[in-house]
Amino acid sequence: MLEQIEITSPFWQARQQTIAQQMIPYQWDIINDLKQVEIAVTNTGGDSTALDSDKSYVVENFLIAAGKKQGKRGGMVFQDSDAYKWLEAVAYTLEVQPNDDLRAKADRLIDIIAAAQADDGYLNTYFQVNEPERKYQSLYMSHELYCAGHLIEAAVAYTLATKTTKFLEVACKLADNIDAHFGPEEGKIHGGDGHEEIELALLRLYELTQAERYLKLAEYLLLIRGQDPDFFTAQQRRDVALGRKSLIPGLEIIHPDFKAPYFQSDKPVDEQTEAKGHAVRVVYLCAALALGAKLSGNQRLLTAANNYWRNIVQKCLYLTGAIGSTAHGEAFTGDYDLPNDSIYGETCASVGLIFFAHNMLRQNQQGACADVMEQALYNTVLSGMNLDGKGFFYVNPLEASPYRSKVNPGLRHVLTRRPGWFACACCPPNLARMVMSLGHYLYHEDNGTIFSDLFVASNATFKQKDGSTIELQQSTNYPWDGTVRYEVKQAGSAGVKFALRLPQWCEHYHLSCKGQERPAELKDGYLYLKEPAQTGDIIELTLELEPMLVEADARIGADYGKQAVVRGPIVYCAEEVDNGAQLQCLHLGSEGELRGHYDPELLGGVYVIESQGQRRKLAEAAAATSPATTIPAIASPLYRKAQPAQYEAQSIKLIPYYAWCNRAEGEMRVWLNPQP
Ligand code: FUB
Ligand code: ZN
């Protein structure tokens, strides 16, 4: 079992420092309304003008629910979850480094949350303050179990980090309240929450407490989903009949986006074969299915997880690890429909995809799962934040134009500046908890073998079943450099059974130990060392890391005929600030002409790639430089008889996608035209 991990990677240390020292204090000020920031409202797909952008209300809502303050409970129905995700991020931060100030703030917040909890364990500020008579009756959109799930996840992380139990007691009391209300028994509710999250949280609570009732309840909530496809829609109709108001401002209760597939409830989960509906909901469900399958051995959960995995990864995944093709319902659309400009690609959805991939990996040992984890992490998740930690993307496009986002209502959700906060602020604290918990994703263990899943310089200590300790020091300058060195500081009594991931993008690699080739068997994306590693071994894996041109499956219409540049896990993009406007006119050069270098001064230090490409001249420019006789008559200013294009040479500068939008606002594109 992983006992301790210290990240030493300069790349990740820089990000964790930014989050610990800038982002988390900044978010604290926001959730306590100590700071005035412009709160962006253009993100959830509905009538965003109905969202409340005055302030965040997050902590104030708990004070009101606890009777410690008078006032109006504000914000989204799931506003409590922002506090919980913030606390979870703090828990992982405390694992990375002690921080008395943050710890004191977190303890204070936990006291306030505990004070708001009802005697029977129920906890949700919206329903306690605004509509107590509606508790557990509008599950399609109430987010009661979603918020509870975030509380539970935060409490589990906080307990592990601080070895205190106050928060855990709140979590168990809340979980027990849910257990008392939901389940197969007569008189209980035979359904779950419209937004999955509680399932994963209960599994984590079970892992910590070993209390079987949490595993059983998680299994129940996973398998009841879709048994009655009308479960959520019947509640919607009842709320309308009772004249209740919509829980999401600006969206009607019965709305075309909110039918059974939106909630993944049109069929039982193991009969679902396609990712449908709200993307974050889908991946939170999937993360729980995969972990539930591992913890319970339930084959139905495994079938569902495998079906979802196949569909998402083979047919619905963007190159950047983004998911969710439309703002309507923040949802998946259908196979191969992956528009680059009107995409949703919510940061939370890629965080959830990492949870899913990680839990799949823990039960199937397939390197492809770690590849997806890495793809989402280095691209969409990191693109969710400004380099200074104080601006956030909710939507992560692969193609953006400030002008088009302004004039086209269908693109209004695609921002070209990261706002300081959102009225619906699910993404910023989600990103914080993800990056601060990175240490948990570097290795996993199965059947006595340690798997190296992510290449991140670090020192890791594992406790073996026989009580012995394994210490591994990983040194690498990944993602900029492909050499990864593992020094076995201490091997267990029998040595370390070790498997190293060989990413799918890697065409050539070399594995050695102290200058000698190290025999290994390649299976399912991992190199399994033939002999256990011993104390003092230095195992070196060299992955060839060259810039590469990639193309998409021809069924993805949006990318047809285009190419993108990647280097290892990093996807590149062109920005207007480097390449001028009208990026659609750029044509990349050949793969052999791609040149790269590390620029320590640019964007916090990035590997830049230059392509000796060309820019197609616009018609006017072509007309101005060519003899009039060679230009056919222009029938209209926009369209003309097709003719040979004219180009001028242009060196195209590409930067890592995650770093876009940290300089001047402007156009950005991942997919570009190939060499003409
Ligand atoms: O509904 C809660 C969260 O808000 C979802 O996960 C996000 O997609 C956003 O709608
Ligand atoms: Zn989000």
XYZ file of C-alpha atoms and ligand atoms in Angstrom:
687
model
C 0.000 0.000 0.000
C 1.252 3.455 -0.861
C 2.190 4.982 2.460
C 3.769 8.251 1.495
C 4.539 10.188 -1.633
C 6.467 13.361 -2.192
C 6.360 15.003 -5.602
C 9.716 16.475 -6.606
C 8.918 17.160 -10.286
C 9.603 20.835 -11.073
C 6.629 20.847 -13.457
C 4.174 19.557 -10.882
C 5.735 21.234 -7.873
C 5.240 24.577 -9.606
C 1.564 23.821 -10.159
C 0.981 22.479 -6.678
C 2.700 25.556 -5.201
C 0.516 27.853 -7.289
C -2.580 26.026 -6.138
C -1.524 25.817 -2.480
C -0.262 29.375 -2.224
C -2.449 31.271 -4.668
C -5.497 29.360 -5.764
C -6.706 27.845 -2.493
C -6.389 31.116 -0.498
C -8.029 32.925 -3.422
C -10.893 30.430 -3.437
C -11.216 30.779 0.335
C -11.712 34.514 -0.058
C -14.329 33.888 -2.706
C -16.347 31.259 -0.857
C -16.334 33.572 2.180
C -17.220 36.593 0.027
C -14.151 38.438 1.262
C -13.145 39.380 -2.253
C -15.031 41.134 -5.020
C -14.495 39.311 -8.299
C -16.454 39.442 -11.463
C -18.584 36.296 -11.421
C -19.133 34.911 -14.924
C -22.546 33.485 -15.656
C -22.271 32.289 -19.226
C -21.655 28.642 -18.771
C -24.445 26.243 -17.914
C -26.338 26.276 -21.166
C -29.608 27.674 -19.862
C -30.753 31.251 -19.485
C -27.649 32.385 -17.705
C -29.013 35.829 -16.921
C -31.132 34.165 -14.247
C -28.058 33.021 -12.320
C -27.019 34.946 -9.261
C -23.699 36.665 -9.816
C -23.705 39.003 -6.811
C -21.508 36.902 -4.607
C -20.708 33.271 -3.856
C -22.759 32.787 -0.643
C -21.007 29.485 0.009
C -19.952 29.788 3.648
C -22.715 32.233 4.493
C -25.273 29.586 3.516
C -23.916 27.217 6.165
C -23.984 30.002 8.771
C -27.617 30.680 7.918
C -28.490 26.976 8.044
C -26.716 26.726 11.415
C -28.786 29.647 12.723
C -25.656 31.738 13.239
C -26.608 34.365 10.715
C -29.806 35.827 9.299
C -30.240 36.363 5.585
C -31.158 34.888 2.269
C -29.591 31.563 1.266
C -28.035 32.199 -2.149
C -26.299 30.647 -5.130
C -26.946 27.397 -6.961
C -28.832 24.562 -5.303
C -25.497 22.706 -5.118
C -23.482 25.654 -3.788
C -22.508 23.636 -0.659
C -20.355 21.415 -2.833
C -17.936 24.293 -3.501
C -17.051 24.318 0.200
C -16.603 20.557 0.253
C -14.364 20.486 -2.810
C -12.337 23.328 -1.334
C -11.909 21.291 1.852
C -10.881 18.240 -0.118
C -8.256 20.298 -1.945
C -7.003 21.530 1.427
C -6.758 17.961 2.699
C -4.480 16.966 -0.183
C -2.505 20.178 0.260
C -1.878 19.279 3.896
C -0.577 15.907 2.714
C 1.861 17.717 0.433
C 3.033 20.196 3.073
C 1.884 21.305 6.529
C 0.129 24.675 6.487
C -1.168 25.914 9.844
C -3.144 28.776 8.383
C -5.025 26.608 5.890
C -5.566 23.934 8.512
C -7.090 26.485 10.899
C -9.392 27.822 8.188
C -10.467 24.313 7.225
C -11.143 23.345 10.846
C -13.255 26.471 11.269
C -15.253 25.663 8.172
C -15.771 22.072 9.326
C -17.134 23.405 12.638
C -19.605 25.582 10.745
C -20.660 22.666 8.543
C -21.104 20.430 11.577
C -23.224 23.109 13.222
C -25.462 23.234 10.153
C -26.099 19.477 10.164
C -29.566 18.470 11.369
C -29.877 16.087 14.310
C -30.933 13.262 12.026
C -27.802 13.736 9.909
C -29.445 15.537 6.980
C -27.345 18.328 5.552
C -28.088 20.555 2.611
C -28.365 24.292 3.086
C -30.790 24.827 0.216
C -33.440 22.443 1.496
C -32.856 23.179 5.177
C -33.254 26.917 4.691
C -35.442 27.377 1.630
C -37.687 24.340 1.129
C -37.565 21.851 4.028
C -40.795 20.199 2.880
C -39.137 19.255 -0.403
C -36.245 17.150 1.020
C -35.412 14.109 -1.117
C -38.431 14.785 -3.358
C -36.845 16.465 -6.365
C -33.892 14.169 -6.803
C -33.695 14.830 -10.531
C -32.109 18.215 -9.787
C -31.860 18.599 -6.016
C -28.199 17.563 -5.862
C -28.759 16.518 -2.229
C -26.797 13.294 -2.602
C -24.338 14.966 -4.953
C -23.490 17.511 -2.254
C -23.432 14.764 0.350
C -21.013 12.849 -1.848
C -18.650 15.790 -2.042
C -18.843 16.214 1.720
C -18.026 12.542 2.201
C -15.107 12.592 -0.240
C -13.719 15.673 1.476
C -14.125 14.098 4.902
C -12.353 10.917 3.820
C -9.442 12.932 2.438
C -9.337 15.194 5.494
C -9.350 12.245 7.875
C -6.477 10.601 6.046
C -4.489 13.831 5.903
C -5.019 15.077 9.449
C -5.849 11.900 11.386
C -8.771 13.786 12.968
C -12.308 12.451 12.939
C -14.703 15.354 13.466
C -15.398 15.768 9.744
C -15.673 12.007 9.304
C -18.336 11.895 12.011
C -20.379 14.464 10.071
C -19.895 12.391 6.915
C -20.943 9.114 8.514
C -24.006 10.724 10.081
C -25.005 12.078 6.681
C -24.298 8.757 4.947
C -26.401 7.007 7.591
C -29.227 9.456 6.966
C -29.075 8.572 3.272
C -28.965 4.888 4.165
C -32.100 5.360 6.242
C -33.973 6.937 3.321
C -32.720 5.039 0.240
C -32.649 1.318 -0.365
C -34.662 -1.707 -1.457
C -36.708 -1.921 1.737
C -40.338 -0.952 1.720
C -40.905 2.680 2.639
C -37.506 3.766 1.386
C -36.854 5.683 -1.832
C -36.170 3.315 -4.730
C -33.857 5.550 -6.723
C -30.880 7.821 -6.377
C -29.689 11.313 -7.212
C -30.008 12.854 -10.666
C -26.336 13.778 -10.433
C -24.138 10.828 -9.591
C -21.385 11.397 -7.039
C -22.706 9.809 -3.842
C -21.905 6.343 -5.218
C -18.183 7.049 -5.571
C -18.122 8.836 -2.231
C -19.740 5.914 -0.391
C -17.176 3.574 -1.905
C -14.396 5.807 -0.646
C -16.059 5.915 2.748
C -16.220 2.133 2.712
C -12.534 1.891 1.800
C -11.695 4.027 4.821
C -14.140 2.656 7.391
C -14.645 -0.884 6.067
C -18.316 -0.473 7.072
C -20.204 -2.877 4.763
C -23.375 -0.777 4.783
C -21.672 1.907 2.708
C -20.569 -0.591 0.076
C -24.071 -2.067 -0.043
C -25.703 1.338 -0.356
C -23.313 2.352 -3.147
C -24.068 -0.874 -5.004
C -27.781 -0.311 -4.528
C -27.642 3.253 -5.849
C -25.620 2.157 -8.870
C -27.914 -0.685 -9.795
C -31.248 1.001 -9.138
C -30.385 3.600 -11.747
C -32.538 3.162 -14.849
C -34.615 0.321 -13.349
C -37.512 2.752 -13.507
C -36.793 5.094 -16.436
C -39.599 7.348 -15.230
C -38.169 7.803 -11.732
C -36.790 11.308 -12.256
C -39.331 12.473 -14.796
C -42.209 11.492 -12.490
C -40.700 13.711 -9.803
C -40.449 16.538 -12.330
C -44.129 16.197 -13.200
C -45.112 16.091 -9.551
C -43.127 19.260 -8.820
C -44.825 21.026 -11.716
C -48.230 19.864 -10.483
C -47.414 21.165 -7.014
C -46.387 24.506 -8.518
C -42.836 24.196 -7.185
C -40.141 26.354 -8.660
C -37.233 25.159 -10.756
C -34.099 24.392 -8.765
C -31.900 25.703 -11.571
C -32.589 29.363 -12.306
C -33.402 29.986 -15.936
C -34.222 26.375 -16.775
C -37.750 24.997 -16.641
C -38.325 21.858 -14.579
C -39.560 19.991 -17.635
C -37.002 20.901 -20.215
C -36.026 19.038 -23.379
C -32.483 18.588 -22.043
C -33.654 16.865 -18.868
C -35.135 13.558 -19.968
C -34.128 10.119 -18.670
C -30.906 9.801 -20.771
C -29.658 13.090 -19.331
C -29.579 11.301 -15.945
C -28.282 7.983 -17.383
C -31.550 6.441 -16.302
C -33.251 5.322 -19.494
C -32.016 1.743 -18.922
C -30.353 -0.213 -16.107
C -26.661 0.658 -16.087
C -25.416 -2.687 -17.347
C -27.668 -2.371 -20.394
C -26.303 1.044 -21.283
C -23.755 0.880 -24.052
C -23.384 4.528 -24.988
C -22.409 7.619 -23.066
C -25.508 9.774 -23.076
C -26.579 12.881 -21.270
C -24.695 15.151 -18.922
C -20.984 14.393 -19.219
C -19.922 14.969 -15.609
C -22.771 12.792 -14.409
C -21.665 10.026 -16.788
C -18.051 9.945 -15.669
C -18.859 10.207 -11.974
C -21.181 7.249 -12.478
C -18.459 5.395 -14.380
C -15.803 6.092 -11.756
C -18.108 4.516 -9.183
C -18.974 1.564 -11.430
C -15.304 0.722 -11.881
C -14.417 1.106 -8.207
C -17.603 -0.658 -7.127
C -16.730 -3.582 -9.403
C -13.309 -3.844 -7.813
C -14.532 -3.604 -4.240
C -17.634 -5.795 -4.540
C -16.734 -8.143 -7.379
C -20.176 -7.432 -8.880
C -20.025 -8.385 -12.575
C -22.935 -6.142 -13.542
C -20.971 -3.135 -12.399
C -17.958 -4.300 -14.362
C -20.008 -4.843 -17.520
C -21.395 -1.334 -17.263
C -17.967 0.194 -16.630
C -16.437 -1.651 -19.586
C -19.268 -0.664 -21.932
C -18.984 2.964 -21.006
C -15.205 2.912 -21.273
C -15.284 1.466 -24.772
C -17.818 3.993 -26.007
C -16.214 7.069 -24.466
C -12.620 6.275 -25.373
C -13.265 4.886 -28.834
C -15.944 7.288 -30.020
C -16.482 10.341 -27.826
C -13.083 11.581 -26.641
C -11.310 14.716 -27.820
C -7.570 14.666 -28.457
C -7.151 16.858 -25.389
C -8.937 14.416 -23.089
C -12.040 16.611 -23.124
C -15.547 15.110 -23.239
C -19.013 16.548 -23.795
C -19.745 17.944 -27.243
C -22.610 20.287 -26.509
C -23.624 23.034 -24.108
C -27.214 21.761 -24.317
C -27.414 19.763 -21.140
C -23.582 19.982 -20.857
C -23.696 16.657 -22.574
C -22.415 13.942 -24.838
C -24.119 13.972 -28.219
C -23.252 10.879 -30.240
C -20.374 8.876 -31.618
C -17.755 10.885 -33.547
C -19.607 14.166 -33.081
C -16.694 16.176 -31.722
C -16.964 19.809 -32.817
C -13.924 21.845 -31.839
C -15.554 25.255 -31.515
C -18.972 24.616 -29.963
C -17.620 21.866 -27.693
C -18.432 21.893 -23.979
C -15.386 19.999 -22.693
C -16.065 20.926 -19.093
C -13.060 20.891 -16.781
C -15.037 18.813 -14.250
C -15.793 16.223 -16.922
C -12.101 15.651 -17.557
C -11.458 15.485 -13.813
C -14.187 12.843 -13.645
C -12.666 11.026 -16.604
C -9.413 10.784 -14.651
C -11.306 9.237 -11.725
C -12.900 6.782 -14.124
C -9.614 5.908 -15.839
C -7.854 5.503 -12.509
C -10.497 3.176 -11.133
C -10.518 1.142 -14.356
C -6.765 0.844 -14.105
C -6.985 -0.344 -10.519
C -9.110 -3.251 -11.610
C -7.768 -4.130 -15.080
C -4.065 -3.132 -15.192
C -4.439 -1.817 -18.758
C -1.919 0.885 -19.630
C -4.467 2.452 -21.990
C -6.379 3.636 -18.928
C -3.323 5.456 -17.611
C -2.830 6.945 -21.089
C -6.293 8.478 -20.913
C -5.653 9.699 -17.393
C -2.515 11.451 -18.606
C -4.208 12.837 -21.722
C -6.943 14.508 -19.668
C -4.555 15.687 -16.977
C -1.906 17.399 -19.108
C -4.357 18.991 -21.485
C -7.930 19.777 -20.456
C -7.465 19.743 -16.685
C -4.449 22.038 -16.776
C -6.070 24.257 -19.372
C -8.821 24.811 -16.786
C -6.582 27.243 -14.896
C -4.566 30.354 -15.608
C -0.888 29.971 -14.885
C -1.307 32.355 -11.931
C -4.026 30.141 -10.404
C -6.642 32.894 -10.357
C -8.626 32.399 -13.532
C -10.554 29.338 -14.682
C -12.037 27.750 -17.746
C -15.254 25.822 -17.424
C -15.442 25.100 -21.162
C -12.271 23.991 -22.931
C -12.475 24.455 -26.708
C -10.001 23.152 -29.275
C -10.758 26.114 -31.488
C -11.668 29.582 -30.281
C -12.175 33.050 -31.631
C -13.075 35.984 -29.377
C -15.007 37.532 -32.238
C -17.104 34.453 -32.965
C -17.798 33.845 -29.269
C -19.104 37.381 -29.095
C -21.313 37.419 -32.168
C -22.584 33.848 -32.264
C -25.001 32.870 -29.461
C -24.195 29.215 -30.135
C -20.627 29.898 -29.040
C -21.304 32.199 -26.133
C -20.388 29.495 -23.619
C -16.890 29.339 -25.123
C -14.899 31.989 -23.320
C -11.569 33.285 -24.562
C -10.455 34.670 -21.209
C -10.499 32.677 -17.979
C -12.887 34.453 -15.579
C -12.008 34.833 -11.904
C -15.094 32.858 -10.816
C -18.417 31.452 -11.979
C -21.955 31.598 -10.667
C -21.868 27.837 -11.208
C -18.397 27.276 -9.778
C -18.021 23.504 -9.903
C -14.793 23.484 -11.934
C -12.270 25.640 -10.027
C -12.257 23.679 -6.763
C -12.513 20.402 -8.663
C -9.330 21.227 -10.515
C -7.645 22.191 -7.232
C -8.498 18.881 -5.562
C -7.386 16.945 -8.637
C -3.950 18.513 -8.956
C -3.255 18.527 -5.212
C -4.065 14.803 -5.036
C -1.790 13.927 -7.957
C 0.492 11.865 -5.724
C -2.289 9.274 -5.468
C -2.221 8.666 -9.225
C 1.453 7.904 -9.854
C 1.472 4.237 -8.873
C -1.006 1.506 -8.216
C -0.523 -1.999 -6.869
C -2.079 -5.272 -7.832
C -1.293 -8.734 -6.638
C 2.112 -7.794 -5.268
C 3.186 -5.838 -8.361
C 3.818 -2.098 -8.259
C 2.709 -0.335 -11.444
C 4.252 2.989 -12.428
C 1.318 4.788 -14.072
C 2.384 8.411 -14.415
C 5.893 9.701 -14.945
C 6.327 12.292 -12.224
C 9.558 12.808 -10.291
C 8.805 11.729 -6.758
C 9.791 9.722 -3.695
C 7.336 6.982 -2.829
C 7.130 4.612 0.123
C 5.015 1.465 0.044
C 4.142 -0.789 2.951
C 4.003 -4.462 1.998
C 1.662 -7.067 3.490
C 4.625 -8.747 5.226
C 5.406 -5.441 6.960
C 8.444 -4.627 4.826
C 8.903 -1.267 3.154
C 9.659 -0.380 -0.446
C 11.119 2.989 -1.353
C 11.257 4.214 -4.929
C 12.816 7.408 -6.117
C 11.590 8.488 -9.538
C 13.683 11.132 -11.323
C 12.613 12.684 -14.587
C 12.054 15.949 -16.312
C 8.881 14.609 -17.926
C 6.818 15.849 -19.759
C 9.652 17.769 -21.433
C 12.105 14.873 -21.365
C 11.415 11.178 -21.925
C 14.005 9.649 -19.599
C 12.591 8.254 -16.378
C 14.910 6.801 -13.745
C 13.686 4.686 -10.832
C 16.144 4.143 -8.024
C 15.144 1.363 -5.683
C 16.186 2.858 -2.373
C 14.789 -0.064 -0.506
C 13.286 -3.278 -1.838
C 10.949 -5.449 0.212
C 12.161 -8.806 1.445
C 11.505 -10.462 -1.930
C 12.453 -7.492 -4.126
C 10.024 -5.310 -6.054
C 7.786 -6.800 -8.707
C 7.625 -3.805 -10.972
C 5.702 -2.838 -14.128
C 6.347 0.388 -16.012
C 3.845 1.958 -18.336
C 4.751 2.163 -21.990
C 2.458 4.888 -23.382
C 0.681 4.177 -26.653
C 2.192 7.252 -28.265
C 5.728 5.924 -27.757
C 7.169 4.255 -30.850
C 10.678 3.563 -29.516
C 11.885 2.976 -26.000
C 14.803 1.527 -24.109
C 14.841 -0.130 -20.712
C 18.067 -0.653 -18.801
C 19.529 -1.118 -15.356
C 22.998 0.225 -14.602
C 23.867 0.331 -18.291
C 22.637 -3.218 -19.042
C 19.474 -3.936 -20.965
C 16.777 -4.993 -18.484
C 14.584 -7.869 -19.677
C 10.887 -7.149 -19.458
C 7.676 -8.506 -20.912
C 5.354 -6.028 -22.634
C 1.735 -6.750 -21.762
C -1.318 -4.472 -21.949
C 0.755 -1.307 -22.090
C 3.094 -2.178 -19.221
C 6.683 -3.439 -19.221
C 6.813 -6.105 -16.516
C 10.365 -6.607 -15.246
C 11.236 -10.286 -15.596
C 13.201 -10.247 -12.329
C 12.152 -8.337 -9.212
C 14.129 -5.141 -8.675
C 16.523 -5.129 -5.732
C 17.828 -2.435 -3.420
C 20.299 -0.259 -5.304
C 18.893 -1.017 -8.770
C 18.530 2.018 -10.990
C 16.049 1.236 -13.719
C 16.022 3.621 -16.607
C 13.186 3.866 -19.098
C 13.824 6.086 -22.082
C 10.778 7.021 -24.117
C 11.429 8.619 -27.461
C 9.762 11.990 -27.228
C 9.544 13.603 -30.647
C 6.979 16.056 -31.982
C 4.448 14.085 -33.980
C 1.692 14.948 -36.438
C -1.556 13.213 -35.671
C -4.780 12.839 -37.583
C -8.224 11.878 -36.393
C -10.483 9.000 -37.396
C -12.106 10.070 -40.672
C -15.539 9.736 -39.066
C -14.827 12.799 -36.918
C -16.072 15.333 -39.437
C -14.734 18.311 -37.502
C -11.142 17.100 -37.807
C -11.334 15.620 -41.292
C -8.325 16.544 -43.376
C -6.648 18.277 -40.431
C -3.552 17.547 -38.385
C -2.519 18.339 -34.845
C 0.889 18.332 -33.219
C 1.603 16.370 -30.058
C 4.750 15.566 -28.164
C 4.308 12.757 -25.684
C 1.203 13.540 -23.629
C 1.196 17.231 -24.527
C -1.162 18.477 -27.231
C -0.066 21.667 -28.968
C -2.018 24.623 -30.302
C -1.449 27.759 -32.351
C -2.376 31.103 -30.834
C -3.016 34.391 -32.584
C -0.459 36.181 -30.431
C 2.289 34.082 -32.029
C 0.880 33.465 -35.483
C -1.482 36.300 -36.400
C -5.243 36.053 -36.884
C -7.212 33.839 -39.307
C -5.579 30.686 -37.997
C -7.745 28.645 -40.375
C -5.395 29.747 -43.163
C -2.354 28.073 -41.611
C -0.898 24.904 -43.091
C 1.588 22.876 -41.094
C 4.864 21.738 -42.632
C 5.981 18.119 -42.718
C 6.651 16.094 -39.597
C 10.380 16.009 -40.338
C 10.458 19.789 -40.222
C 8.978 20.116 -36.752
C 11.595 21.656 -34.462
C 11.334 22.141 -30.735
C 13.139 23.741 -27.857
C 12.528 24.419 -24.209
C 11.906 28.086 -23.473
C 12.263 28.713 -19.722
C 10.970 32.273 -20.041
C 7.754 31.490 -21.852
C 4.526 30.630 -19.994
C 6.285 29.377 -16.901
C 8.663 27.262 -18.967
C 7.363 25.300 -21.935
C 8.697 23.220 -24.773
C 7.829 25.186 -27.913
C 7.442 23.581 -31.329
C 7.918 25.378 -34.639
C 6.592 24.075 -37.914
C 7.908 25.350 -41.234
C 4.450 25.905 -42.588
C 2.562 28.188 -44.907
C -0.279 30.627 -44.769
C -2.852 30.670 -47.511
C -3.250 34.174 -48.871
C -6.728 35.658 -48.633
C -8.326 36.372 -52.034
C -7.605 40.100 -51.935
C -3.974 39.578 -51.080
C -3.650 36.973 -53.813
C -5.284 39.346 -56.306
C -2.950 42.157 -55.341
C 0.180 40.105 -55.935
C -0.819 38.276 -59.143
C -1.261 39.600 -62.665
C -4.935 40.418 -63.122
C -5.348 37.962 -65.995
C -4.662 34.929 -63.775
C -7.428 35.750 -61.290
C -10.855 34.585 -62.391
C -13.710 37.002 -62.026
C -15.017 37.150 -58.455
C -18.702 36.334 -58.632
C -19.391 37.567 -55.122
C -17.117 38.829 -52.386
C -17.493 35.521 -50.528
C -17.525 32.827 -53.183
C -15.762 32.299 -56.455
C -14.768 29.589 -58.856
C -12.229 27.354 -57.178
C -8.664 28.060 -58.172
C -5.168 27.116 -57.098
C -4.403 28.611 -53.701
C -1.511 30.946 -53.101
C 0.620 30.636 -50.008
C 3.344 32.468 -48.210
C 5.878 30.751 -45.993
C 5.210 31.065 -42.293
C 6.984 29.544 -39.384
C 4.128 28.416 -37.140
C 4.789 28.601 -33.439
C 2.971 26.074 -31.289
C 2.653 26.049 -27.525
C 1.217 23.417 -25.162
C -2.558 23.603 -25.286
C -2.838 23.832 -21.507
C -0.983 27.173 -21.559
C -3.180 28.940 -24.110
C -4.909 32.167 -23.170
C -2.270 33.361 -20.749
C -1.128 36.251 -22.936
C -3.159 38.428 -25.300
C -6.731 37.327 -25.947
C -7.049 35.933 -29.433
C -7.779 33.011 -31.704
C -6.556 29.523 -30.870
C -6.596 26.231 -32.782
C -5.432 22.703 -32.104
C -6.357 21.136 -35.465
C -4.632 22.808 -38.400
C -4.421 22.201 -42.118
C -1.755 19.794 -43.333
C 1.006 20.647 -45.748
C -0.721 21.721 -49.019
O -24.681 20.116 -11.474
C -23.507 20.276 -10.700
C -22.378 20.672 -11.586
O -22.645 21.940 -12.168
C -22.169 19.761 -12.761
O -21.360 18.688 -12.503
C -21.614 20.681 -13.770
O -21.683 20.171 -15.066
C -22.417 21.933 -13.567
O -23.631 21.861 -14.200
Zn -17.473 21.974 -13.600
